[in-house]
Amino acid sequence: MKTTYKNAKDSEITLTELMLPSHSNFSGKIHGGFILSLMDKAAFSSASKFSGQYCVTASVNRVDFLNPIEVGELVTLKARINYVGNSSMVVGIRVESQNIQTGEIKHCNSSYFTMIAKNDTGKKVKVPGLIIRDLNGLRRYLRSIEHIKMRNERKEAFSKKNFIPDNYEELLQGFNVKLELEN
């Protein structure tokens, strides 16, 4: 089967939504869970657009909430594919809010969602390869490779069969923790 390739531009999507009082938390700011739901929708849309398949969320890289979002602001999510594997895709998402009255735009958060393409029976399917056309695209692709590599190394080091507590004794000395391990 011949591999097809697509541009990251073929995966770009933009979602914009007005933030309503029903989206706010107890402090009057937009609830982080609501923003995460929008981010998941953006990741799904981008990955499905690129792959031509139904996609599911496999994992989410860290999400740092940098600036609060206010009721009445427009929130725009920009998403695009940064990396592709066999059936997986890493979608980079940037969230910005805009004050409608002043025009001020704030970067609220960024994150990376790993999405998996599935067929009608729920089996993983191969996704198109990615054509990289600029240094930013190359930087994003290589960042994803490094993240995947570090995630796999961390998973291996902290697996039940490989974990060696003595290897971390010195590291823990600077933290607010007291070990009272039972055998």
PDB file of N, CA and C in Angstrom, residues 84-157:
ATOM      1  N   VAL A  84       2.878  12.869  12.908  1.00  0.00           N
ATOM      2  CA  VAL A  84       2.083  11.681  12.609  1.00  0.00           C
ATOM      3  C   VAL A  84       2.939  10.439  12.809  1.00  0.00           C
ATOM      4  N   GLY A  85       2.302   9.389  13.317  1.00  0.00           N
ATOM      5  CA  GLY A  85       2.920   8.077  13.427  1.00  0.00           C
ATOM      6  C   GLY A  85       2.226   7.176  12.423  1.00  0.00           C
ATOM      7  N   ASN A  86       1.942   5.936  12.804  1.00  0.00           N
ATOM      8  CA  ASN A  86       1.207   5.033  11.920  1.00  0.00           C
ATOM      9  C   ASN A  86      -0.283   5.346  11.938  1.00  0.00           C
ATOM     10  N   SER A  87      -0.862   5.333  13.136  1.00  0.00           N
ATOM     11  CA  SER A  87      -2.288   5.663  13.277  1.00  0.00           C
ATOM     12  C   SER A  87      -2.484   6.854  14.205  1.00  0.00           C
ATOM     13  N   SER A  88      -1.399   7.331  14.776  1.00  0.00           N
ATOM     14  CA  SER A  88      -1.487   8.436  15.738  1.00  0.00           C
ATOM     15  C   SER A  88      -1.080   9.764  15.106  1.00  0.00           C
ATOM     16  N   MET A  89      -1.617  10.821  15.693  1.00  0.00           N
ATOM     17  CA  MET A  89      -1.299  12.184  15.279  1.00  0.00           C
ATOM     18  C   MET A  89      -1.204  13.041  16.526  1.00  0.00           C
ATOM     19  N   VAL A  90      -0.224  13.933  16.583  1.00  0.00           N
ATOM     20  CA  VAL A  90      -0.147  14.910  17.657  1.00  0.00           C
ATOM     21  C   VAL A  90      -0.671  16.223  17.106  1.00  0.00           C
ATOM     22  N   VAL A  91      -1.704  16.734  17.766  1.00  0.00           N
ATOM     23  CA  VAL A  91      -2.333  17.990  17.358  1.00  0.00           C
ATOM     24  C   VAL A  91      -1.919  19.074  18.344  1.00  0.00           C
ATOM     25  N   GLY A  92      -1.301  20.122  17.832  1.00  0.00           N
ATOM     26  CA  GLY A  92      -0.960  21.279  18.650  1.00  0.00           C
ATOM     27  C   GLY A  92      -2.140  22.233  18.668  1.00  0.00           C
ATOM     28  N   ILE A  93      -2.484  22.733  19.857  1.00  0.00           N
ATOM     29  CA  ILE A  93      -3.619  23.636  20.002  1.00  0.00           C
ATOM     30  C   ILE A  93      -3.174  24.874  20.762  1.00  0.00           C
ATOM     31  N   ARG A  94      -3.543  26.032  20.231  1.00  0.00           N
ATOM     32  CA  ARG A  94      -3.288  27.315  20.898  1.00  0.00           C
ATOM     33  C   ARG A  94      -4.637  27.955  21.192  1.00  0.00           C
ATOM     34  N   VAL A  95      -4.804  28.404  22.436  1.00  0.00           N
ATOM     35  CA  VAL A  95      -6.050  29.034  22.866  1.00  0.00           C
ATOM     36  C   VAL A  95      -5.773  30.499  23.175  1.00  0.00           C
ATOM     37  N   GLU A  96      -6.552  31.365  22.554  1.00  0.00           N
ATOM     38  CA  GLU A  96      -6.447  32.804  22.796  1.00  0.00           C
ATOM     39  C   GLU A  96      -7.821  33.354  23.139  1.00  0.00           C
ATOM     40  N   SER A  97      -7.842  34.373  23.991  1.00  0.00           N
ATOM     41  CA  SER A  97      -9.095  35.067  24.269  1.00  0.00           C
ATOM     42  C   SER A  97      -8.961  36.508  23.803  1.00  0.00           C
ATOM     43  N   GLN A  98     -10.083  37.082  23.403  1.00  0.00           N
ATOM     44  CA  GLN A  98     -10.088  38.468  22.940  1.00  0.00           C
ATOM     45  C   GLN A  98     -11.197  39.234  23.653  1.00  0.00           C
ATOM     46  N   ASN A  99     -10.806  40.345  24.252  1.00  0.00           N
ATOM     47  CA  ASN A  99     -11.776  41.252  24.835  1.00  0.00           C
ATOM     48  C   ASN A  99     -12.448  41.987  23.678  1.00  0.00           C
ATOM     49  N   ILE A 100     -13.746  41.822  23.551  1.00  0.00           N
ATOM     50  CA  ILE A 100     -14.476  42.401  22.413  1.00  0.00           C
ATOM     51  C   ILE A 100     -14.408  43.921  22.426  1.00  0.00           C
ATOM     52  N   GLN A 101     -14.425  44.536  23.605  1.00  0.00           N
ATOM     53  CA  GLN A 101     -14.453  45.999  23.695  1.00  0.00           C
ATOM     54  C   GLN A 101     -13.102  46.644  23.432  1.00  0.00           C
ATOM     55  N   THR A 102     -12.027  46.042  23.956  1.00  0.00           N
ATOM     56  CA  THR A 102     -10.703  46.661  23.796  1.00  0.00           C
ATOM     57  C   THR A 102      -9.908  46.067  22.635  1.00  0.00           C
ATOM     58  N   GLY A 103     -10.268  44.863  22.212  1.00  0.00           N
ATOM     59  CA  GLY A 103      -9.523  44.184  21.160  1.00  0.00           C
ATOM     60  C   GLY A 103      -8.293  43.454  21.666  1.00  0.00           C
ATOM     61  N   GLU A 104      -8.011  43.566  22.986  1.00  0.00           N
ATOM     62  CA  GLU A 104      -6.832  42.909  23.555  1.00  0.00           C
ATOM     63  C   GLU A 104      -6.947  41.392  23.411  1.00  0.00           C
ATOM     64  N   ILE A 105      -5.848  40.781  22.942  1.00  0.00           N
ATOM     65  CA  ILE A 105      -5.780  39.328  22.775  1.00  0.00           C
ATOM     66  C   ILE A 105      -4.771  38.772  23.775  1.00  0.00           C
ATOM     67  N   LYS A 106      -5.181  37.705  24.494  1.00  0.00           N
ATOM     68  CA  LYS A 106      -4.305  37.036  25.461  1.00  0.00           C
ATOM     69  C   LYS A 106      -4.099  35.585  25.032  1.00  0.00           C
ATOM     70  N   HIS A 107      -2.860  35.120  25.158  1.00  0.00           N
ATOM     71  CA  HIS A 107      -2.577  33.689  24.990  1.00  0.00           C
ATOM     72  C   HIS A 107      -2.958  33.024  26.301  1.00  0.00           C
ATOM     73  N   CYS A 108      -3.939  32.125  26.259  1.00  0.00           N
ATOM     74  CA  CYS A 108      -4.461  31.510  27.485  1.00  0.00           C
ATOM     75  C   CYS A 108      -3.832  30.164  27.785  1.00  0.00           C
ATOM     76  N   ASN A 109      -3.620  29.340  26.778  1.00  0.00           N
ATOM     77  CA  ASN A 109      -2.904  28.085  26.963  1.00  0.00           C
ATOM     78  C   ASN A 109      -2.597  27.437  25.622  1.00  0.00           C
ATOM     79  N   SER A 110      -1.706  26.472  25.705  1.00  0.00           N
ATOM     80  CA  SER A 110      -1.360  25.635  24.561  1.00  0.00           C
ATOM     81  C   SER A 110      -1.257  24.211  25.076  1.00  0.00           C
ATOM     82  N   SER A 111      -1.531  23.270  24.208  1.00  0.00           N
ATOM     83  CA  SER A 111      -1.410  21.879  24.601  1.00  0.00           C
ATOM     84  C   SER A 111      -1.253  21.012  23.360  1.00  0.00           C
ATOM     85  N   TYR A 112      -0.945  19.754  23.607  1.00  0.00           N
ATOM     86  CA  TYR A 112      -0.747  18.786  22.536  1.00  0.00           C
ATOM     87  C   TYR A 112      -1.597  17.559  22.841  1.00  0.00           C
ATOM     88  N   PHE A 113      -2.493  17.238  21.932  1.00  0.00           N
ATOM     89  CA  PHE A 113      -3.379  16.080  22.079  1.00  0.00           C
ATOM     90  C   PHE A 113      -2.906  14.990  21.127  1.00  0.00           C
ATOM     91  N   THR A 114      -2.759  13.781  21.614  1.00  0.00           N
ATOM     92  CA  THR A 114      -2.461  12.646  20.747  1.00  0.00           C
ATOM     93  C   THR A 114      -3.783  11.990  20.375  1.00  0.00           C
ATOM     94  N   MET A 115      -4.036  11.928  19.080  1.00  0.00           N
ATOM     95  CA  MET A 115      -5.275  11.383  18.555  1.00  0.00           C
ATOM     96  C   MET A 115      -4.970  10.122  17.757  1.00  0.00           C
ATOM     97  N   ILE A 116      -5.892   9.163  17.779  1.00  0.00           N
ATOM     98  CA  ILE A 116      -5.743   7.906  17.050  1.00  0.00           C
ATOM     99  C   ILE A 116      -6.868   7.797  16.025  1.00  0.00           C
ATOM    100  N   ALA A 117      -6.493   7.484  14.775  1.00  0.00           N
ATOM    101  CA  ALA A 117      -7.488   7.298  13.705  1.00  0.00           C
ATOM    102  C   ALA A 117      -8.051   5.887  13.783  1.00  0.00           C
ATOM    103  N   LYS A 118      -9.376   5.786  13.673  1.00  0.00           N
ATOM    104  CA  LYS A 118     -10.060   4.488  13.748  1.00  0.00           C
ATOM    105  C   LYS A 118     -10.979   4.323  12.539  1.00  0.00           C
ATOM    106  N   ASN A 119     -11.198   3.062  12.160  1.00  0.00           N
ATOM    107  CA  ASN A 119     -12.147   2.792  11.067  1.00  0.00           C
ATOM    108  C   ASN A 119     -13.538   2.542  11.657  1.00  0.00           C
ATOM    109  N   ASP A 120     -14.474   2.125  10.808  1.00  0.00           N
ATOM    110  CA  ASP A 120     -15.864   1.918  11.234  1.00  0.00           C
ATOM    111  C   ASP A 120     -16.018   0.826  12.285  1.00  0.00           C
ATOM    112  N   THR A 121     -15.062  -0.104  12.333  1.00  0.00           N
ATOM    113  CA  THR A 121     -15.154  -1.192  13.325  1.00  0.00           C
ATOM    114  C   THR A 121     -14.324  -0.902  14.581  1.00  0.00           C
ATOM    115  N   GLY A 122     -13.722   0.281  14.640  1.00  0.00           N
ATOM    116  CA  GLY A 122     -12.947   0.659  15.817  1.00  0.00           C
ATOM    117  C   GLY A 122     -11.494   0.252  15.784  1.00  0.00           C
ATOM    118  N   LYS A 123     -11.022  -0.274  14.657  1.00  0.00           N
ATOM    119  CA  LYS A 123      -9.615  -0.667  14.524  1.00  0.00           C
ATOM    120  C   LYS A 123      -8.785   0.539  14.108  1.00  0.00           C
ATOM    121  N   LYS A 124      -7.548   0.568  14.600  1.00  0.00           N
ATOM    122  CA  LYS A 124      -6.636   1.637  14.204  1.00  0.00           C
ATOM    123  C   LYS A 124      -6.376   1.556  12.703  1.00  0.00           C
ATOM    124  N   VAL A 125      -6.271   2.730  12.066  1.00  0.00           N
ATOM    125  CA  VAL A 125      -5.965   2.769  10.637  1.00  0.00           C
ATOM    126  C   VAL A 125      -4.788   3.702  10.379  1.00  0.00           C
ATOM    127  N   LYS A 126      -4.073   3.416   9.319  1.00  0.00           N
ATOM    128  CA  LYS A 126      -2.911   4.211   8.925  1.00  0.00           C
ATOM    129  C   LYS A 126      -3.352   5.610   8.512  1.00  0.00           C
ATOM    130  N   VAL A 127      -2.571   6.597   8.914  1.00  0.00           N
ATOM    131  CA  VAL A 127      -2.856   7.981   8.550  1.00  0.00           C
ATOM    132  C   VAL A 127      -1.853   8.443   7.493  1.00  0.00           C
ATOM    133  N   PRO A 128      -2.191   9.485   6.746  1.00  0.00           N
ATOM    134  CA  PRO A 128      -1.241   9.998   5.760  1.00  0.00           C
ATOM    135  C   PRO A 128       0.047  10.474   6.434  1.00  0.00           C
ATOM    136  N   GLY A 129       1.131  10.459   5.677  1.00  0.00           N
ATOM    137  CA  GLY A 129       2.372  11.036   6.158  1.00  0.00           C
ATOM    138  C   GLY A 129       2.264  12.551   6.163  1.00  0.00           C
ATOM    139  N   LEU A 130       3.216  13.210   6.798  1.00  0.00           N
ATOM    140  CA  LEU A 130       3.178  14.665   6.938  1.00  0.00           C
ATOM    141  C   LEU A 130       4.269  15.311   6.097  1.00  0.00           C
ATOM    142  N   ILE A 131       3.887  16.262   5.284  1.00  0.00           N
ATOM    143  CA  ILE A 131       4.843  17.067   4.517  1.00  0.00           C
ATOM    144  C   ILE A 131       5.194  18.281   5.364  1.00  0.00           C
ATOM    145  N   ILE A 132       6.469  18.480   5.622  1.00  0.00           N
ATOM    146  CA  ILE A 132       6.935  19.629   6.403  1.00  0.00           C
ATOM    147  C   ILE A 132       7.536  20.640   5.436  1.00  0.00           C
ATOM    148  N   ARG A 133       7.056  21.871   5.517  1.00  0.00           N
ATOM    149  CA  ARG A 133       7.478  22.904   4.571  1.00  0.00           C
ATOM    150  C   ARG A 133       8.231  24.083   5.191  1.00  0.00           C
ATOM    151  N   ASP A 134       8.336  24.127   6.527  1.00  0.00           N
ATOM    152  CA  ASP A 134       9.035  25.262   7.135  1.00  0.00           C
ATOM    153  C   ASP A 134       9.728  24.836   8.427  1.00  0.00           C
ATOM    154  N   LEU A 135      10.569  25.718   8.956  1.00  0.00           N
ATOM    155  CA  LEU A 135      11.331  25.388  10.161  1.00  0.00           C
ATOM    156  C   LEU A 135      10.432  25.211  11.382  1.00  0.00           C
ATOM    157  N   ASN A 136       9.347  25.975  11.478  1.00  0.00           N
ATOM    158  CA  ASN A 136       8.419  25.793  12.585  1.00  0.00           C
ATOM    159  C   ASN A 136       7.796  24.407  12.560  1.00  0.00           C
ATOM    160  N   GLY A 137       7.416  23.950  11.381  1.00  0.00           N
ATOM    161  CA  GLY A 137       6.858  22.612  11.240  1.00  0.00           C
ATOM    162  C   GLY A 137       7.865  21.545  11.634  1.00  0.00           C
ATOM    163  N   LEU A 138       9.115  21.730  11.222  1.00  0.00           N
ATOM    164  CA  LEU A 138      10.175  20.783  11.579  1.00  0.00           C
ATOM    165  C   LEU A 138      10.415  20.799  13.086  1.00  0.00           C
ATOM    166  N   ARG A 139      10.454  21.992  13.678  1.00  0.00           N
ATOM    167  CA  ARG A 139      10.639  22.127  15.130  1.00  0.00           C
ATOM    168  C   ARG A 139       9.514  21.408  15.880  1.00  0.00           C
ATOM    169  N   ARG A 140       8.278  21.605  15.434  1.00  0.00           N
ATOM    170  CA  ARG A 140       7.131  20.963  16.090  1.00  0.00           C
ATOM    171  C   ARG A 140       7.198  19.434  15.963  1.00  0.00           C
ATOM    172  N   TYR A 141       7.584  18.955  14.782  1.00  0.00           N
ATOM    173  CA  TYR A 141       7.676  17.506  14.556  1.00  0.00           C
ATOM    174  C   TYR A 141       8.749  16.896  15.460  1.00  0.00           C
ATOM    175  N   LEU A 142       9.922  17.523  15.499  1.00  0.00           N
ATOM    176  CA  LEU A 142      11.022  17.009  16.319  1.00  0.00           C
ATOM    177  C   LEU A 142      10.694  17.105  17.810  1.00  0.00           C
ATOM    178  N   ARG A 143       9.986  18.159  18.213  1.00  0.00           N
ATOM    179  CA  ARG A 143       9.560  18.287  19.612  1.00  0.00           C
ATOM    180  C   ARG A 143       8.669  17.108  19.990  1.00  0.00           C
ATOM    181  N   SER A 144       7.789  16.735  19.095  1.00  0.00           N
ATOM    182  CA  SER A 144       6.894  15.603  19.361  1.00  0.00           C
ATOM    183  C   SER A 144       7.675  14.302  19.477  1.00  0.00           C
ATOM    184  N   ILE A 145       8.665  14.107  18.615  1.00  0.00           N
ATOM    185  CA  ILE A 145       9.502  12.902  18.696  1.00  0.00           C
ATOM    186  C   ILE A 145      10.187  12.836  20.058  1.00  0.00           C
ATOM    187  N   GLU A 146      10.763  13.963  20.491  1.00  0.00           N
ATOM    188  CA  GLU A 146      11.444  14.002  21.791  1.00  0.00           C
ATOM    189  C   GLU A 146      10.468  13.748  22.932  1.00  0.00           C
ATOM    190  N   HIS A 147       9.282  14.321  22.856  1.00  0.00           N
ATOM    191  CA  HIS A 147       8.285  14.118  23.907  1.00  0.00           C
ATOM    192  C   HIS A 147       7.889  12.643  23.996  1.00  0.00           C
ATOM    193  N   ILE A 148       7.657  12.016  22.866  1.00  0.00           N
ATOM    194  CA  ILE A 148       7.283  10.597  22.841  1.00  0.00           C
ATOM    195  C   ILE A 148       8.416   9.747  23.416  1.00  0.00           C
ATOM    196  N   LYS A 149       9.653  10.048  23.029  1.00  0.00           N
ATOM    197  CA  LYS A 149      10.813   9.315  23.519  1.00  0.00           C
ATOM    198  C   LYS A 149      10.936   9.454  25.048  1.00  0.00           C
ATOM    199  N   MET A 150      10.801  10.675  25.566  1.00  0.00           N
ATOM    200  CA  MET A 150      10.912  10.899  27.012  1.00  0.00           C
ATOM    201  C   MET A 150       9.753  10.233  27.768  1.00  0.00           C
ATOM    202  N   ARG A 151       8.548  10.286  27.196  1.00  0.00           N
ATOM    203  CA  ARG A 151       7.389   9.648  27.824  1.00  0.00           C
ATOM    204  C   ARG A 151       7.621   8.134  27.939  1.00  0.00           C
ATOM    205  N   ASN A 152       8.147   7.529  26.870  1.00  0.00           N
ATOM    206  CA  ASN A 152       8.405   6.082  26.889  1.00  0.00           C
ATOM    207  C   ASN A 152       9.504   5.718  27.877  1.00  0.00           C
ATOM    208  N   GLU A 153      10.559   6.539  27.959  1.00  0.00           N
ATOM    209  CA  GLU A 153      11.632   6.285  28.915  1.00  0.00           C
ATOM    210  C   GLU A 153      11.128   6.404  30.353  1.00  0.00           C
ATOM    211  N   ARG A 154      10.307   7.424  30.623  1.00  0.00           N
ATOM    212  CA  ARG A 154       9.739   7.629  31.959  1.00  0.00           C
ATOM    213  C   ARG A 154       8.813   6.463  32.330  1.00  0.00           C
ATOM    214  N   LYS A 155       8.009   6.040  31.369  1.00  0.00           N
ATOM    215  CA  LYS A 155       7.090   4.916  31.600  1.00  0.00           C
ATOM    216  C   LYS A 155       7.877   3.656  31.962  1.00  0.00           C
ATOM    217  N   GLU A 156       8.977   3.430  31.254  1.00  0.00           N
ATOM    218  CA  GLU A 156       9.821   2.254  31.503  1.00  0.00           C
ATOM    219  C   GLU A 156      10.509   2.347  32.867  1.00  0.00           C
ATOM    220  N   ALA A 157      11.085   3.512  33.175  1.00  0.00           N
ATOM    221  CA  ALA A 157      11.820   3.683  34.437  1.00  0.00           C
ATOM    222  C   ALA A 157      10.916   3.548  35.652  1.00  0.00           C
TER     223      ALA A 157
END
